[in-house]
Tab-separated table of C-alpha atoms in Angstrom:
chain	number	residue	atom	x	y	z
A	1	MET	CA	192.975	130.787	46.052
A	2	ASN	CA	193.419	133.574	48.817
A	3	LEU	CA	190.787	132.376	51.651
A	4	ALA	CA	191.316	135.435	53.306
A	5	LYS	CA	189.481	137.273	50.628
A	6	HIS	CA	186.387	139.291	51.875
A	7	THR	CA	183.306	138.957	49.502
A	8	PHE	CA	180.299	140.750	49.924
A	9	THR	CA	176.905	140.097	48.342
A	10	GLY	CA	174.920	143.168	46.628
A	11	ARG	CA	171.632	144.383	46.828
A	12	ASP	CA	171.629	142.678	43.143
A	13	GLY	CA	172.782	139.291	44.176
A	14	ILE	CA	176.128	139.952	42.517
A	15	MET	CA	178.976	139.018	44.818
A	16	THR	CA	181.259	141.038	45.427
A	17	THR	CA	185.101	141.327	46.055
A	18	ILE	CA	187.340	143.730	48.120
A	19	LYS	CA	189.341	144.365	44.844
A	20	ASP	CA	186.198	145.370	43.285
A	21	ILE	CA	185.498	147.627	46.351
A	22	ALA	CA	188.811	148.871	45.877
A	23	LYS	CA	188.522	150.055	41.999
A	24	HIS	CA	185.420	151.783	42.733
A	25	LEU	CA	187.430	153.911	45.491
A	26	HIS	CA	190.634	153.561	43.696
A	27	ILE	CA	192.418	153.013	46.804
A	28	SER	CA	194.197	149.758	47.922
A	29	THR	CA	193.223	149.722	51.923
A	30	VAL	CA	189.640	148.482	51.827
A	31	SER	CA	190.202	145.268	53.854
A	32	ARG	CA	192.547	146.982	56.170
A	33	ALA	CA	189.726	149.573	56.777
A	34	ILE	CA	187.199	147.086	57.215
A	35	ASN	CA	189.192	145.467	60.239
A	36	GLY	CA	189.631	148.854	62.035
A	37	HIS	CA	193.327	148.933	61.368
A	38	PRO	CA	194.872	151.899	63.458
A	39	GLU	CA	196.637	153.415	60.449
A	40	ILE	CA	193.951	153.964	58.509
A	41	SER	CA	192.041	157.289	58.986
A	42	ASP	CA	188.975	157.970	60.106
A	43	LYS	CA	187.865	159.510	57.116
A	44	THR	CA	189.314	156.267	54.990
A	45	LYS	CA	187.257	153.963	57.172
A	46	LYS	CA	183.912	155.850	56.718
A	47	MET	CA	184.591	156.559	53.048
A	48	VAL	CA	184.722	152.464	52.447
A	49	MET	CA	182.444	151.232	55.356
A	50	THR	CA	179.586	153.718	53.386
A	51	ALA	CA	180.562	151.959	49.849
A	52	VAL	CA	180.386	148.526	51.692
A	53	GLU	CA	176.995	149.332	53.068
A	54	GLU	CA	175.377	150.434	49.798
A	55	LEU	CA	176.752	146.668	48.326
A	56	GLY	CA	175.206	144.983	51.352
A	57	TYR	CA	178.199	144.009	53.547
A	58	ILE	CA	178.416	140.177	54.708
A	59	PRO	CA	182.160	139.365	55.523
A	60	ASN	CA	183.289	135.906	54.919
A	61	ARG	CA	183.628	135.359	58.467
A	62	PHE	CA	185.234	131.671	57.872
A	63	ALA	CA	187.865	133.273	55.696
A	64	GLN	CA	188.920	135.575	58.282
A	65	GLN	CA	188.932	133.063	60.590
A	66	LEU	CA	191.600	131.345	59.142
A	67	VAL	CA	194.207	133.875	58.694
A	68	GLY	CA	193.568	134.808	62.843
A	69	CYS	CA	191.111	138.042	62.261
A	70	GLY	CA	187.899	138.999	62.303
A	71	ALA	CA	184.490	137.423	64.929
A	72	LEU	CA	185.902	134.627	66.636
A	73	THR	CA	183.023	131.441	67.080
A	74	VAL	CA	182.291	129.942	70.404
A	75	GLY	CA	180.522	126.696	70.003
A	76	PHE	CA	177.990	126.067	72.980
A	77	THR	CA	176.555	122.616	73.960
A	78	ILE	CA	172.918	122.688	75.272
A	79	PRO	CA	172.818	119.199	77.213
A	80	ASP	CA	168.820	119.081	76.618
A	81	ILE	CA	167.050	120.886	74.389
A	82	ASN	CA	164.142	119.820	76.164
A	83	ASP	CA	164.778	121.572	79.185
A	84	SER	CA	164.256	125.588	79.717
A	85	PHE	CA	166.427	125.466	82.889
A	86	PHE	CA	169.557	125.678	80.736
A	87	ALA	CA	168.205	128.734	79.086
A	88	LYS	CA	169.390	131.612	81.337
A	89	CYS	CA	173.101	129.998	80.820
A	90	ALA	CA	172.571	130.045	77.275
A	91	VAL	CA	171.417	133.977	77.384
A	92	GLY	CA	174.390	135.330	79.869
A	93	ALA	CA	177.196	133.826	77.106
A	94	GLU	CA	175.517	134.933	74.395
A	95	GLY	CA	175.090	138.178	75.752
A	96	VAL	CA	179.046	138.310	76.386
A	97	ILE	CA	180.365	137.238	73.300
A	98	CYS	CA	177.530	139.115	70.693
A	99	GLN	CA	178.585	142.138	72.801
A	100	ARG	CA	181.868	141.762	71.820
A	101	GLY	CA	181.307	141.426	67.964
A	102	HIS	CA	181.807	137.595	67.946
A	103	ASP	CA	179.635	134.309	66.906
A	104	ILE	CA	178.147	131.760	69.279
A	105	ALA	CA	177.149	128.447	67.709
A	106	TYR	CA	174.839	126.088	69.593
A	107	HIS	CA	174.619	122.243	69.882
A	108	SER	CA	172.425	120.251	71.326
A	109	ILE	CA	173.928	116.386	72.845
A	110	GLN	CA	170.720	115.269	74.627
A	111	ARG	CA	172.801	113.885	77.988
A	112	ASN	CA	174.761	111.967	75.528
A	113	THR	CA	178.450	111.258	76.144
A	114	ALA	CA	178.961	110.173	72.570
A	115	ARG	CA	177.243	112.821	71.217
A	116	LEU	CA	179.547	115.520	73.173
A	117	CYS	CA	182.620	113.831	71.792
A	118	GLU	CA	181.303	114.143	67.992
A	119	PHE	CA	180.554	117.573	68.963
A	120	LEU	CA	184.153	118.487	69.756
A	121	VAL	CA	185.336	116.923	66.361
A	122	ARG	CA	183.295	118.782	64.837
A	123	ALA	CA	183.673	121.871	66.519
A	124	LYS	CA	187.182	121.370	65.594
A	125	GLU	CA	186.266	120.833	61.717
A	126	LEU	CA	184.224	124.343	62.133
A	127	ARG	CA	187.390	125.843	63.252
A	128	TYR	CA	185.508	127.155	66.156
A	129	SER	CA	187.841	129.355	68.412
A	130	SER	CA	186.688	127.830	71.531
A	131	VAL	CA	183.613	125.509	73.324
A	132	ILE	CA	181.574	125.718	75.836
A	133	ILE	CA	180.505	122.161	77.058
A	134	THR	CA	178.505	120.957	79.661
A	135	PRO	CA	179.361	117.068	80.235
A	136	GLU	CA	176.403	114.649	81.706
A	137	TYR	CA	179.464	112.492	83.246
A	138	TRP	CA	183.025	112.506	83.403
A	139	ASP	CA	184.652	109.473	81.383
A	140	LYS	CA	187.921	108.288	79.983
A	141	ALA	CA	186.983	108.740	76.429
A	142	LEU	CA	185.707	112.517	76.727
A	143	PHE	CA	189.154	113.179	78.614
A	144	GLN	CA	190.661	111.657	75.715
A	145	GLN	CA	188.302	113.596	72.930
A	146	ILE	CA	189.307	116.676	74.753
A	147	ALA	CA	192.929	116.152	74.572
A	148	ARG	CA	192.828	115.028	70.888
A	149	THR	CA	191.199	117.653	69.394
A	150	GLN	CA	192.972	119.918	71.665
A	151	MET	CA	190.087	122.656	71.411
A	152	PRO	CA	190.415	125.550	73.853
A	153	THR	CA	187.280	124.186	75.963
A	154	VAL	CA	185.980	125.506	79.118
A	155	ILE	CA	183.366	123.407	81.602
A	156	LEU	CA	179.870	124.838	81.963
A	157	ARG	CA	177.886	123.695	85.478
A	158	ARG	CA	180.186	121.150	86.211
A	159	LYS	CA	183.673	120.645	87.948
A	160	THR	CA	186.709	118.770	86.889
A	161	PRO	CA	187.618	115.654	88.851
A	162	ASP	CA	190.169	116.010	91.269
A	163	GLY	CA	193.416	116.125	89.889
A	164	VAL	CA	192.542	117.910	86.564
A	165	SER	CA	193.391	121.308	86.660
A	166	ASP	CA	194.288	122.040	82.620
A	167	ILE	CA	190.601	122.713	82.253
A	168	PRO	CA	188.790	125.650	83.346
A	169	TYR	CA	185.283	125.443	84.788
A	170	VAL	CA	182.527	127.701	85.752
A	171	ASP	CA	179.655	126.649	88.574
A	172	SER	CA	177.582	127.095	91.913
A	173	ASP	CA	178.311	125.808	94.743
A	174	HIS	CA	175.843	122.894	95.056
A	175	TYR	CA	177.657	122.009	98.644
A	176	GLY	CA	177.523	125.053	99.903
A	177	GLY	CA	173.969	125.817	98.924
A	178	VAL	CA	172.793	122.060	100.287
A	179	ARG	CA	174.426	122.721	103.929
A	180	GLU	CA	172.810	126.182	104.036
A	181	LEU	CA	169.151	124.510	102.776
A	182	CYS	CA	169.687	121.695	105.584
A	183	ARG	CA	170.590	124.936	108.487
A	184	HIS	CA	167.205	126.212	107.424
A	185	LEU	CA	165.347	123.028	108.100
A	186	ILE	CA	167.324	122.443	111.331
A	187	GLU	CA	166.963	126.187	112.822
A	188	LEU	CA	163.005	125.343	112.205
A	189	GLY	CA	163.579	122.493	114.584
A	190	HIS	CA	163.853	119.046	112.146
A	191	ARG	CA	165.732	116.339	113.614
A	192	HIS	CA	165.013	113.499	110.505
A	193	ILE	CA	165.257	114.911	107.285
A	194	ALA	CA	165.091	112.807	104.283
A	195	PHE	CA	167.649	113.507	100.599
A	196	ILE	CA	166.197	112.355	97.228
A	197	THR	CA	168.770	111.947	94.493
A	198	TYR	CA	169.467	109.803	91.993
A	199	ASP	CA	173.380	109.312	90.507
A	200	ALA	CA	174.516	112.917	88.714
A	201	ILE	CA	177.578	115.090	89.342
A	202	VAL	CA	175.768	117.675	90.554
A	203	LEU	CA	173.352	116.149	92.786
A	204	ASN	CA	176.659	113.893	93.751
A	205	GLU	CA	178.086	117.196	95.183
A	206	ARG	CA	174.653	118.262	96.550
A	207	ARG	CA	174.424	114.763	98.666
A	208	GLN	CA	177.622	115.140	99.763
A	209	GLY	CA	176.684	118.604	101.332
A	210	TYR	CA	173.179	117.112	102.962
A	211	GLU	CA	175.535	114.082	104.284
A	212	ASP	CA	178.260	116.418	105.747
A	213	ALA	CA	175.187	119.123	107.108
A	214	MET	CA	173.687	115.866	109.083
A	215	LEU	CA	176.866	114.949	110.535
A	216	ARG	CA	178.210	118.117	111.745
A	217	GLY	CA	174.516	118.022	113.155
A	218	GLY	CA	174.876	114.576	114.763
A	219	LEU	CA	171.475	114.012	113.072
A	220	PRO	CA	171.030	110.459	111.512
A	221	GLU	CA	170.999	110.566	107.502
A	222	TYR	CA	167.804	109.142	105.179
A	223	VAL	CA	168.809	108.826	101.614
A	224	PHE	CA	166.867	107.650	99.169
A	225	GLU	CA	168.751	107.504	95.721
A	226	CYS	CA	166.030	106.894	92.469
A	227	ARG	CA	167.335	104.871	89.836
A	228	ARG	CA	170.007	106.902	87.146
A	229	THR	CA	167.879	109.204	84.730
A	230	THR	CA	169.305	111.544	81.894
A	231	ASN	CA	165.879	111.874	80.679
A	232	SER	CA	164.511	115.338	82.187
A	233	ASP	CA	160.329	114.034	81.944
A	234	GLN	CA	161.103	111.387	84.108
A	235	VAL	CA	162.085	112.774	86.869
A	236	ILE	CA	159.070	114.027	89.023
A	237	PRO	CA	157.799	110.351	88.796
A	238	LEU	CA	161.307	109.461	90.458
A	239	GLY	CA	160.602	111.828	92.890
A	240	TYR	CA	157.140	111.005	93.296
A	241	GLY	CA	158.321	107.156	94.079
A	242	GLY	CA	161.411	108.172	95.964
A	243	MET	CA	158.609	109.943	98.457
A	244	GLN	CA	156.672	107.094	98.690
A	245	GLU	CA	159.884	104.399	99.708
A	246	VAL	CA	160.872	107.404	102.109
A	247	LEU	CA	157.195	107.330	103.775
A	248	LYS	CA	157.331	103.240	104.135
A	249	ARG	CA	161.145	103.116	104.856
A	250	TYR	CA	161.295	106.631	107.424
A	251	PRO	CA	157.924	107.015	108.778
A	252	GLN	CA	159.715	109.242	111.578
A	253	VAL	CA	161.045	111.638	108.767
A	254	THR	CA	159.615	115.560	108.729
A	255	ALA	CA	161.525	116.995	106.427
A	256	VAL	CA	162.474	116.152	102.818
A	257	ILE	CA	165.014	117.137	99.837
A	258	GLY	CA	164.801	116.742	96.922
A	259	ALA	CA	168.181	116.765	95.499
A	260	ASN	CA	166.488	119.212	92.333
A	261	ASP	CA	163.767	120.851	92.183
A	262	MET	CA	161.776	118.610	89.754
A	263	LEU	CA	162.356	115.762	92.242
A	264	ALA	CA	160.739	117.754	95.019
A	265	ILE	CA	157.588	118.344	92.872
A	266	GLY	CA	157.509	114.722	92.664
A	267	ALA	CA	157.583	114.311	96.489
A	268	MET	CA	155.009	116.961	96.742
A	269	GLN	CA	152.382	115.191	94.442
A	270	ALA	CA	153.117	111.849	96.424
A	271	LEU	CA	152.513	113.325	99.527
A	272	HIS	CA	149.129	115.146	98.458
A	273	GLU	CA	148.262	112.008	97.217
A	274	ALA	CA	148.839	110.550	100.895
A	275	GLY	CA	146.753	113.238	102.575
A	276	ILE	CA	149.952	114.542	104.216
A	277	ARG	CA	149.904	118.148	104.376
A	278	VAL	CA	152.784	120.357	103.211
A	279	PRO	CA	154.267	122.243	105.698
A	280	GLU	CA	152.139	121.376	108.412
A	281	GLU	CA	152.674	117.945	108.433
A	282	MET	CA	156.249	117.184	105.948
A	283	SER	CA	158.605	120.229	104.856
A	284	VAL	CA	159.611	120.219	101.260
A	285	ALA	CA	162.496	121.882	99.793
A	286	GLY	CA	164.601	121.513	96.615
A	287	PHE	CA	167.437	123.010	94.376
A	288	ASP	CA	167.656	124.962	91.552
A	289	ASN	CA	164.793	127.592	91.498
A	290	ARG	CA	163.027	126.661	88.764
A	291	ALA	CA	160.400	129.113	87.213
A	292	ILE	CA	157.828	126.619	88.356
A	293	CYS	CA	158.693	126.910	92.030
A	294	ASP	CA	157.312	130.435	92.035
A	295	LEU	CA	153.464	129.372	91.107
A	296	TYR	CA	151.007	130.013	93.675
A	297	ASN	CA	149.986	126.366	94.195
A	298	ILE	CA	153.510	125.078	94.397
A	299	GLN	CA	155.889	127.997	96.529
A	300	LEU	CA	158.586	125.491	96.762
A	301	THR	CA	161.492	126.624	99.339
A	302	THR	CA	164.728	125.922	97.120
A	303	VAL	CA	168.308	127.239	96.128
A	304	GLU	CA	168.696	129.119	93.252
A	305	GLN	CA	171.697	129.297	91.253
A	306	PRO	CA	172.984	132.393	89.597
A	307	LEU	CA	172.721	130.618	85.935
A	308	ARG	CA	173.151	133.811	83.969
A	309	GLU	CA	176.214	134.951	85.390
A	310	LEU	CA	177.620	131.580	85.246
A	311	GLY	CA	176.865	131.927	81.300
A	312	CYS	CA	178.605	135.526	81.302
A	313	GLN	CA	181.835	133.742	82.984
A	314	ALA	CA	181.878	130.927	80.872
A	315	ALA	CA	181.675	133.213	77.836
A	316	GLU	CA	184.338	135.165	79.173
A	317	MET	CA	186.805	132.856	79.513
A	318	ALA	CA	186.170	131.098	76.334
A	319	LEU	CA	187.102	134.182	74.479
A	320	ARG	CA	190.211	134.418	76.801
A	321	LEU	CA	191.395	131.260	75.585
A	322	ALA	CA	190.072	131.459	71.820
A	323	LYS	CA	192.660	134.706	71.491
A	324	ASP	CA	195.347	132.807	73.600
A	325	PRO	CA	194.711	128.937	73.859
A	326	THR	CA	197.969	128.874	76.285
A	327	ASP	CA	196.066	131.166	78.677
A	328	LYS	CA	195.097	129.507	82.126
A	329	PRO	CA	191.564	131.366	83.446
A	330	ALA	CA	191.106	130.226	87.122
A	331	SER	CA	188.092	128.244	87.578
A	332	VAL	CA	185.155	129.882	89.151
A	333	ILE	CA	182.565	128.628	91.914
A	334	MET	CA	179.690	130.742	92.147
A	335	LYS	CA	177.353	131.231	95.691
A	336	THR	CA	174.100	129.963	95.376
A	337	LYS	CA	171.035	131.545	97.042
A	338	LEU	CA	168.381	130.293	99.656
A	339	ILE	CA	164.862	131.061	98.656
A	340	VAL	CA	162.382	130.285	101.485
A	341	ARG	CA	158.963	129.833	100.395
A	342	HIS	CA	155.907	127.934	102.054
A	343	THR	CA	156.813	124.835	101.729
A	344	THR	CA	159.054	125.014	105.202
A	345	ALA	CA	157.979	125.162	108.375
A	346	GLN	CA	158.401	124.012	111.996
A	347	PRO	CA	157.490	120.258	112.383
A	348	ARG	CA	154.139	119.766	114.394
């Protein structure tokens, strides 16, 4: 059986092969014409494409990939299908990949490292050309699975740990974004700024930005770390509880930063119930610039990530690696943008 053979489904539902089209046209260059071979004349290509269009052209892309031609397929993991935040990255990646005539295959992993490892095996079985993944946490099992499957891999919205340089990544400058946010609050006059967070890769990087900004400004640190979670539905309640604890432990605080927008919104809810006005009595800021932040009754000061651009960059890398797995694209860190709205002001 020749796995490289193209097949076509005619309008009457009968499967037609390349040989049938060649016989119909009395030429032997149908396959090369379909694949755009430079030695085939434009006239012949046009004639062939007209014929296959009439028959309902459906190329066997899996067969094409087995012989190293035709469209590539990039596997793309969605960390949490319930969280619309990841959609912008996906839109950016899909735009680049599909514009080049290739395919993208989405897989939901529900922030589960075991499922991510299973995805890598599945990607190998399905002969994906490369993959774009977003790990929730780095651990030994994940690195071993990447090495074992030898899938050309790009990391999106996560940096690889120190000492790991052979896996390229595309991410935002979480550290720099929080430092800029801290400068904004300090310039407003705040000297007692709290930080509500939980244990996660990007949030730990943001925490480091906060701690360094406080150290550089000679200011005290007020960090409250909530319990670790991978459930997006639990984040607002964590921010709510975290703000309640901050009010008990650090009554001198005049501003609070949520390590992400959902934590900040939870903090705002707790302040509202406590009768503390935002921003008159407490400034609040977040990180990510989710769509909810711009609602008229929220108007949260936050930091925006270039999500679509991150997806585009990851797709560019994935296509490069798909065509040449020995390629070594440089990792990319993209700048964030401070978005000042109505939840931050000078302290009373």
